[in-house]
Amino acid sequence: AQKITQTQPGMFVQEKEAVTLDCTYDTSDPSYGLFWYKQPSSGEMIFLIYQGSYDQQNATEGRYSLNFQKARKSANLVISASQLGDSAMYFCAMREGQNTGFQKLVFGTGTRLLVSP
Amino acid sequence: EAGVAQSPRYKIIEKRQSVAFWCNPISGHATLYWYQQILGQGPKLLIQFQNNGVVDDSQLPKDRFSAERLKGVDSTLKIQPAKLEDSAVYLCASSLDRTGSDNEQFFGPGTRLTVL
């Protein structure tokens, strides 16, 4: 069974607008962590934001926020005030077992975001 | 702080040839990962080391892939013999060996392998 699902192959947004990238996950482990990574055309994976399954508040990092809805098993990434440099692939990933030192990440298929002027 | 280094950045080989990739993690990072990212997909973990011991190699095709991390620092990933379906980007990542929410993985730029 697919553990991470990203249903949007591509998204378009105008500069300075907000955009939401969807991610749903599947796990029976009560302890898990959710990550978002950005992959520009250069290929490097850049960590954006993290949400733990026991965290009470939604994670925020600058212009990035994570809309965590545990009952729906969704962890959508919200990018506010989009910039041209935000154009990239975005991957949602999950690590089962939040408090372990061994972090096997399972990634979704990604969403390509294109920001237009 | 220097990031994760990988070489080469690009490699083109013919099927049945062998190839090796090198990774140097961030200094002090005990855990090292090799991922395979096929075009249009997310990265898939091939092998995870903690220091020089293997933690998880369940998705490593062991008949043709091998990896080692001698001395618990640098690592090499080898494919022998290569198949057409091995064409992918091979990403190396490292992380500190600690629990907690901020134990993120830092990725290198990747090696893009094309098998003809």
Tab-separated table of N, CA, C and O in Angstrom, chain A residues 7-84:
chain	number	residue	atom	x	y	z
A	7	THR	N	-1.374	13.841	-4.900
A	7	THR	CA	-2.280	13.679	-6.040
A	7	THR	C	-2.122	14.752	-7.103
A	7	THR	O	-2.701	14.642	-8.184
A	8	GLN	N	-1.336	15.776	-6.805
A	8	GLN	CA	-1.175	16.878	-7.759
A	8	GLN	C	0.163	16.739	-8.488
A	8	GLN	O	1.194	17.066	-7.917
A	9	PRO	N	0.165	16.300	-9.736
A	9	PRO	CA	1.444	16.197	-10.446
A	9	PRO	C	2.060	17.579	-10.678
A	9	PRO	O	3.283	17.728	-10.662
A	10	GLY	N	1.194	18.578	-10.912
A	10	GLY	CA	1.691	19.916	-11.176
A	10	GLY	C	0.739	20.967	-10.640
A	10	GLY	O	-0.474	20.761	-10.589
A	11	MET	N	1.317	22.075	-10.207
A	11	MET	CA	0.519	23.198	-9.711
A	11	MET	C	1.097	24.491	-10.271
A	11	MET	O	2.318	24.624	-10.413
A	12	PHE	N	0.203	25.434	-10.571
A	12	PHE	CA	0.621	26.745	-11.040
A	12	PHE	C	0.134	27.795	-10.045
A	12	PHE	O	-0.971	27.701	-9.525
A	13	VAL	N	0.962	28.789	-9.820
A	13	VAL	CA	0.561	29.878	-8.929
A	13	VAL	C	1.232	31.155	-9.413
A	13	VAL	O	2.334	31.114	-9.981
A	14	GLN	N	0.542	32.263	-9.196
A	14	GLN	CA	1.158	33.541	-9.554
A	14	GLN	C	2.004	34.052	-8.408
A	14	GLN	O	1.715	33.788	-7.222
A	15	GLU	N	3.015	34.763	-8.776
A	15	GLU	CA	3.903	35.360	-7.782
A	15	GLU	C	3.091	36.144	-6.750
A	15	GLU	O	2.092	36.785	-7.089
A	16	LYS	N	3.505	36.012	-5.488
A	16	LYS	CA	2.918	36.703	-4.335
A	16	LYS	C	1.625	36.060	-3.842
A	16	LYS	O	1.119	36.474	-2.791
A	17	GLU	N	1.095	35.075	-4.545
A	17	GLU	CA	-0.084	34.385	-4.060
A	17	GLU	C	0.325	33.186	-3.206
A	17	GLU	O	1.463	32.730	-3.246
A	18	ALA	N	-0.636	32.660	-2.451
A	18	ALA	CA	-0.400	31.471	-1.643
A	18	ALA	C	-0.809	30.228	-2.431
A	18	ALA	O	-1.665	30.289	-3.317
A	19	VAL	N	-0.175	29.101	-2.096
A	19	VAL	CA	-0.493	27.842	-2.760
A	19	VAL	C	-0.435	26.708	-1.741
A	19	VAL	O	0.370	26.757	-0.799
A	20	THR	N	-1.305	25.731	-1.922
A	20	THR	CA	-1.336	24.559	-1.041
A	20	THR	C	-1.009	23.308	-1.836
A	20	THR	O	-1.632	23.034	-2.868
A	21	LEU	N	-0.034	22.566	-1.356
A	21	LEU	CA	0.347	21.293	-1.962
A	21	LEU	C	-0.145	20.168	-1.070
A	21	LEU	O	0.149	20.144	0.118
A	22	ASP	N	-0.882	19.241	-1.676
A	22	ASP	CA	-1.550	18.207	-0.881
A	22	ASP	C	-0.668	16.997	-0.620
A	22	ASP	O	0.158	16.598	-1.452
A	23	CYS	N	-0.884	16.400	0.548
A	23	CYS	CA	-0.183	15.175	0.924
A	23	CYS	C	-1.067	14.382	1.876
A	23	CYS	O	-1.519	14.929	2.896
A	24	THR	N	-1.325	13.141	1.557
A	24	THR	CA	-1.990	12.254	2.503
A	24	THR	C	-1.074	11.072	2.775
A	24	THR	O	-0.225	10.716	1.953
A	25	TYR	N	-1.236	10.478	3.936
A	25	TYR	CA	-0.340	9.407	4.338
A	25	TYR	C	-1.118	8.265	4.963
A	25	TYR	O	-2.284	8.428	5.334
A	26	ASP	N	-0.454	7.149	5.069
A	26	ASP	CA	-1.096	5.963	5.637
A	26	ASP	C	-0.101	5.265	6.548
A	26	ASP	O	0.994	4.891	6.113
A	27	THR	N	-0.470	5.111	7.796
A	27	THR	CA	0.366	4.397	8.744
A	27	THR	C	-0.484	3.908	9.898
A	27	THR	O	-1.487	4.536	10.243
A	28	SER	N	-0.063	2.805	10.494
A	28	SER	CA	-0.730	2.306	11.692
A	28	SER	C	0.109	2.601	12.937
A	28	SER	O	-0.311	2.300	14.053
A	29	ASP	N	1.261	3.182	12.725
A	29	ASP	CA	2.147	3.540	13.836
A	29	ASP	C	1.652	4.852	14.438
A	29	ASP	O	1.500	5.832	13.720
A	30	PRO	N	1.406	4.908	15.742
A	30	PRO	CA	0.928	6.168	16.346
A	30	PRO	C	2.005	7.231	16.411
A	30	PRO	O	1.711	8.416	16.600
A	31	SER	N	3.246	6.809	16.251
A	31	SER	CA	4.368	7.740	16.337
A	31	SER	C	5.031	7.848	14.972
A	31	SER	O	5.569	6.868	14.458
A	32	TYR	N	4.980	9.028	14.388
A	32	TYR	CA	5.559	9.212	13.061
A	32	TYR	C	5.884	10.682	12.855
A	32	TYR	O	5.461	11.549	13.626
A	33	GLY	N	6.678	10.934	11.834
A	33	GLY	CA	7.028	12.304	11.480
A	33	GLY	C	6.795	12.546	10.010
A	33	GLY	O	6.941	11.634	9.190
A	34	LEU	N	6.407	13.748	9.692
A	34	LEU	CA	6.126	14.117	8.310
A	34	LEU	C	7.053	15.249	7.891
A	34	LEU	O	7.274	16.199	8.648
A	35	PHE	N	7.599	15.140	6.707
A	35	PHE	CA	8.572	16.101	6.202
A	35	PHE	C	8.132	16.613	4.832
A	35	PHE	O	7.490	15.897	4.059
A	36	TRP	N	8.535	17.815	4.530
A	36	TRP	CA	8.448	18.340	3.176
A	36	TRP	C	9.844	18.747	2.731
A	36	TRP	O	10.579	19.402	3.470
A	37	TYR	N	10.160	18.318	1.492
A	37	TYR	CA	11.432	18.678	0.878
A	37	TYR	C	11.163	19.368	-0.453
A	37	TYR	O	10.202	19.058	-1.154
A	38	LYS	N	12.064	20.283	-0.801
A	38	LYS	CA	12.019	20.979	-2.092
A	38	LYS	C	13.189	20.469	-2.927
A	38	LYS	O	14.305	20.333	-2.419
A	39	GLN	N	12.931	20.171	-4.195
A	39	GLN	CA	13.997	19.726	-5.079
A	39	GLN	C	14.029	20.613	-6.321
A	39	GLN	O	13.250	20.431	-7.254
A	40	PRO	N	14.928	21.599	-6.354
A	40	PRO	CA	15.052	22.424	-7.559
A	40	PRO	C	15.681	21.627	-8.693
A	40	PRO	O	16.073	20.472	-8.512
A	41	SER	N	15.803	22.251	-9.836
A	41	SER	CA	16.333	21.549	-11.013
A	41	SER	C	17.770	21.087	-10.809
A	41	SER	O	18.232	20.164	-11.492
A	42	SER	N	18.466	21.674	-9.870
A	42	SER	CA	19.840	21.250	-9.586
A	42	SER	C	19.890	19.860	-8.961
A	42	SER	O	20.939	19.218	-8.959
A	43	GLY	N	18.770	19.394	-8.429
A	43	GLY	CA	18.687	18.021	-7.952
A	43	GLY	C	18.795	17.815	-6.456
A	43	GLY	O	18.426	16.759	-5.946
A	44	GLU	N	19.301	18.791	-5.745
A	44	GLU	CA	19.495	18.600	-4.305
A	44	GLU	C	18.174	18.683	-3.560
A	44	GLU	O	17.330	19.498	-3.871
A	45	MET	N	17.977	17.856	-2.586
A	45	MET	CA	16.767	17.874	-1.760
A	45	MET	C	16.997	18.837	-0.596
A	45	MET	O	17.939	18.686	0.171
A	46	ILE	N	16.105	19.799	-0.456
A	46	ILE	CA	16.236	20.823	0.573
A	46	ILE	C	15.106	20.660	1.579
A	46	ILE	O	13.934	20.718	1.214
A	47	PHE	N	15.464	20.457	2.839
A	47	PHE	CA	14.472	20.301	3.895
A	47	PHE	C	13.715	21.614	4.114
A	47	PHE	O	14.321	22.688	4.202
A	48	LEU	N	12.391	21.526	4.206
A	48	LEU	CA	11.573	22.714	4.415
A	48	LEU	C	10.937	22.759	5.801
A	48	LEU	O	11.018	23.771	6.501
A	49	ILE	N	10.270	21.673	6.183
A	49	ILE	CA	9.460	21.742	7.382
A	49	ILE	C	9.177	20.329	7.885
A	49	ILE	O	9.167	19.368	7.103
A	50	TYR	N	8.961	20.230	9.198
A	50	TYR	CA	8.719	18.939	9.850
A	50	TYR	C	7.503	19.044	10.780
A	50	TYR	O	7.308	20.062	11.449
A	51	GLN	N	6.721	17.957	10.834
A	51	GLN	CA	5.590	17.856	11.773
A	51	GLN	C	5.615	16.494	12.435
A	51	GLN	O	5.627	15.466	11.748
A	52	GLY	N	5.652	16.475	13.735
A	52	GLY	CA	5.580	15.224	14.470
A	52	GLY	C	4.140	14.852	14.772
A	52	GLY	O	3.287	15.732	14.953
A	53	SER	N	3.881	13.566	14.879
A	53	SER	CA	2.493	13.121	15.054
A	53	SER	C	1.909	13.566	16.389
A	53	SER	O	0.691	13.665	16.533
A	54	TYR	N	2.753	13.836	17.367
A	54	TYR	CA	2.272	14.256	18.676
A	54	TYR	C	2.319	15.765	18.864
A	54	TYR	O	1.950	16.271	19.923
A	55	ASP	N	2.792	16.469	17.843
A	55	ASP	CA	2.861	17.929	17.973
A	55	ASP	C	1.455	18.510	17.999
A	55	ASP	O	0.614	18.169	17.164
A	56	GLN	N	1.226	19.398	18.941
A	56	GLN	CA	-0.110	19.958	19.122
A	56	GLN	C	-0.411	21.061	18.126
A	56	GLN	O	-1.567	21.284	17.746
A	57	GLN	N	0.636	21.760	17.713
A	57	GLN	CA	0.417	22.885	16.804
A	57	GLN	C	0.965	22.564	15.420
A	57	GLN	O	1.933	21.809	15.272
A	58	ASN	N	0.383	23.189	14.420
A	58	ASN	CA	0.902	23.044	13.067
A	58	ASN	C	2.271	23.707	12.963
A	58	ASN	O	2.488	24.793	13.501
A	59	ALA	N	3.168	23.047	12.242
A	59	ALA	CA	4.520	23.579	12.095
A	59	ALA	C	4.531	24.771	11.135
A	59	ALA	O	3.762	24.826	10.176
A	60	THR	N	5.398	25.722	11.433
A	60	THR	CA	5.607	26.858	10.536
A	60	THR	C	7.105	27.135	10.454
A	60	THR	O	7.829	26.999	11.447
A	61	GLU	N	7.547	27.531	9.257
A	61	GLU	CA	8.932	27.919	9.029
A	61	GLU	C	8.934	29.022	7.987
A	61	GLU	O	8.862	28.775	6.797
A	62	GLY	N	8.940	30.262	8.455
A	62	GLY	CA	8.936	31.376	7.517
A	62	GLY	C	7.674	31.380	6.672
A	62	GLY	O	6.564	31.424	7.190
A	63	ARG	N	7.853	31.302	5.354
A	63	ARG	CA	6.692	31.323	4.454
A	63	ARG	C	6.025	29.950	4.314
A	63	ARG	O	5.015	29.818	3.616
A	64	TYR	N	6.599	28.944	4.955
A	64	TYR	CA	6.058	27.596	4.853
A	64	TYR	C	5.258	27.260	6.118
A	64	TYR	O	5.726	27.523	7.231
A	65	SER	N	4.115	26.667	5.934
A	65	SER	CA	3.363	26.146	7.059
A	65	SER	C	2.775	24.801	6.653
A	65	SER	O	2.579	24.519	5.463
A	66	LEU	N	2.551	23.980	7.657
A	66	LEU	CA	2.048	22.639	7.396
A	66	LEU	C	0.651	22.545	8.001
A	66	LEU	O	0.499	22.735	9.212
A	67	ASN	N	-0.326	22.256	7.181
A	67	ASN	CA	-1.699	22.090	7.643
A	67	ASN	C	-1.897	20.614	7.980
A	67	ASN	O	-2.194	19.799	7.108
A	68	PHE	N	-1.719	20.297	9.256
A	68	PHE	CA	-1.735	18.910	9.730
A	68	PHE	C	-3.122	18.562	10.227
A	68	PHE	O	-3.601	19.143	11.210
A	69	GLN	N	-3.787	17.629	9.555
A	69	GLN	CA	-5.099	17.156	9.980
A	69	GLN	C	-4.970	15.661	10.234
A	69	GLN	O	-5.101	14.833	9.312
A	70	LYS	N	-4.738	15.330	11.495
A	70	LYS	CA	-4.387	13.966	11.877
A	70	LYS	C	-5.507	12.982	11.564
A	70	LYS	O	-5.252	11.876	11.092
A	71	ALA	N	-6.740	13.359	11.846
A	71	ALA	CA	-7.862	12.444	11.629
A	71	ALA	C	-8.021	12.119	10.144
A	71	ALA	O	-8.399	11.005	9.777
A	72	ARG	N	-7.710	13.071	9.305
A	72	ARG	CA	-7.793	12.863	7.857
A	72	ARG	C	-6.511	12.311	7.280
A	72	ARG	O	-6.433	12.033	6.084
A	73	LYS	N	-5.481	12.199	8.106
A	73	LYS	CA	-4.161	11.739	7.672
A	73	LYS	C	-3.669	12.578	6.490
A	73	LYS	O	-3.278	12.050	5.439
A	74	SER	N	-3.743	13.890	6.687
A	74	SER	CA	-3.223	14.775	5.654
A	74	SER	C	-2.228	15.760	6.254
A	74	SER	O	-2.320	16.119	7.436
A	75	ALA	N	-1.276	16.146	5.445
A	75	ALA	CA	-0.206	17.050	5.881
A	75	ALA	C	0.135	17.972	4.718
A	75	ALA	O	1.180	17.833	4.087
A	76	ASN	N	-0.754	18.891	4.446
A	76	ASN	CA	-0.583	19.760	3.285
A	76	ASN	C	0.401	20.884	3.570
A	76	ASN	O	0.417	21.454	4.655
A	77	LEU	N	1.201	21.199	2.572
A	77	LEU	CA	2.164	22.295	2.674
A	77	LEU	C	1.542	23.565	2.102
A	77	LEU	O	1.016	23.549	0.994
A	78	VAL	N	1.615	24.635	2.862
A	78	VAL	CA	1.130	25.929	2.407
A	78	VAL	C	2.325	26.862	2.238
A	78	VAL	O	3.102	27.045	3.180
A	79	ILE	N	2.466	27.396	1.052
A	79	ILE	CA	3.513	28.380	0.784
A	79	ILE	C	2.823	29.722	0.596
A	79	ILE	O	1.979	29.885	-0.303
A	80	SER	N	3.154	30.668	1.445
A	80	SER	CA	2.537	31.989	1.333
A	80	SER	C	3.438	32.906	0.511
A	80	SER	O	4.653	32.687	0.420
A	81	ALA	N	2.837	33.892	-0.118
A	81	ALA	CA	3.601	34.893	-0.887
A	81	ALA	C	4.633	34.231	-1.791
A	81	ALA	O	5.845	34.424	-1.634
A	82	SER	N	4.167	33.445	-2.742
A	82	SER	CA	5.059	32.684	-3.622
A	82	SER	C	6.067	33.582	-4.329
A	82	SER	O	5.756	34.728	-4.702
A	83	GLN	N	7.250	33.019	-4.518
A	83	GLN	CA	8.318	33.718	-5.226
A	83	GLN	C	8.748	32.879	-6.425
A	83	GLN	O	8.554	31.664	-6.445
A	84	LEU	N	9.359	33.541	-7.397
A	84	LEU	CA	9.793	32.814	-8.599
A	84	LEU	C	10.735	31.667	-8.231
A	84	LEU	O	10.714	30.603	-8.850
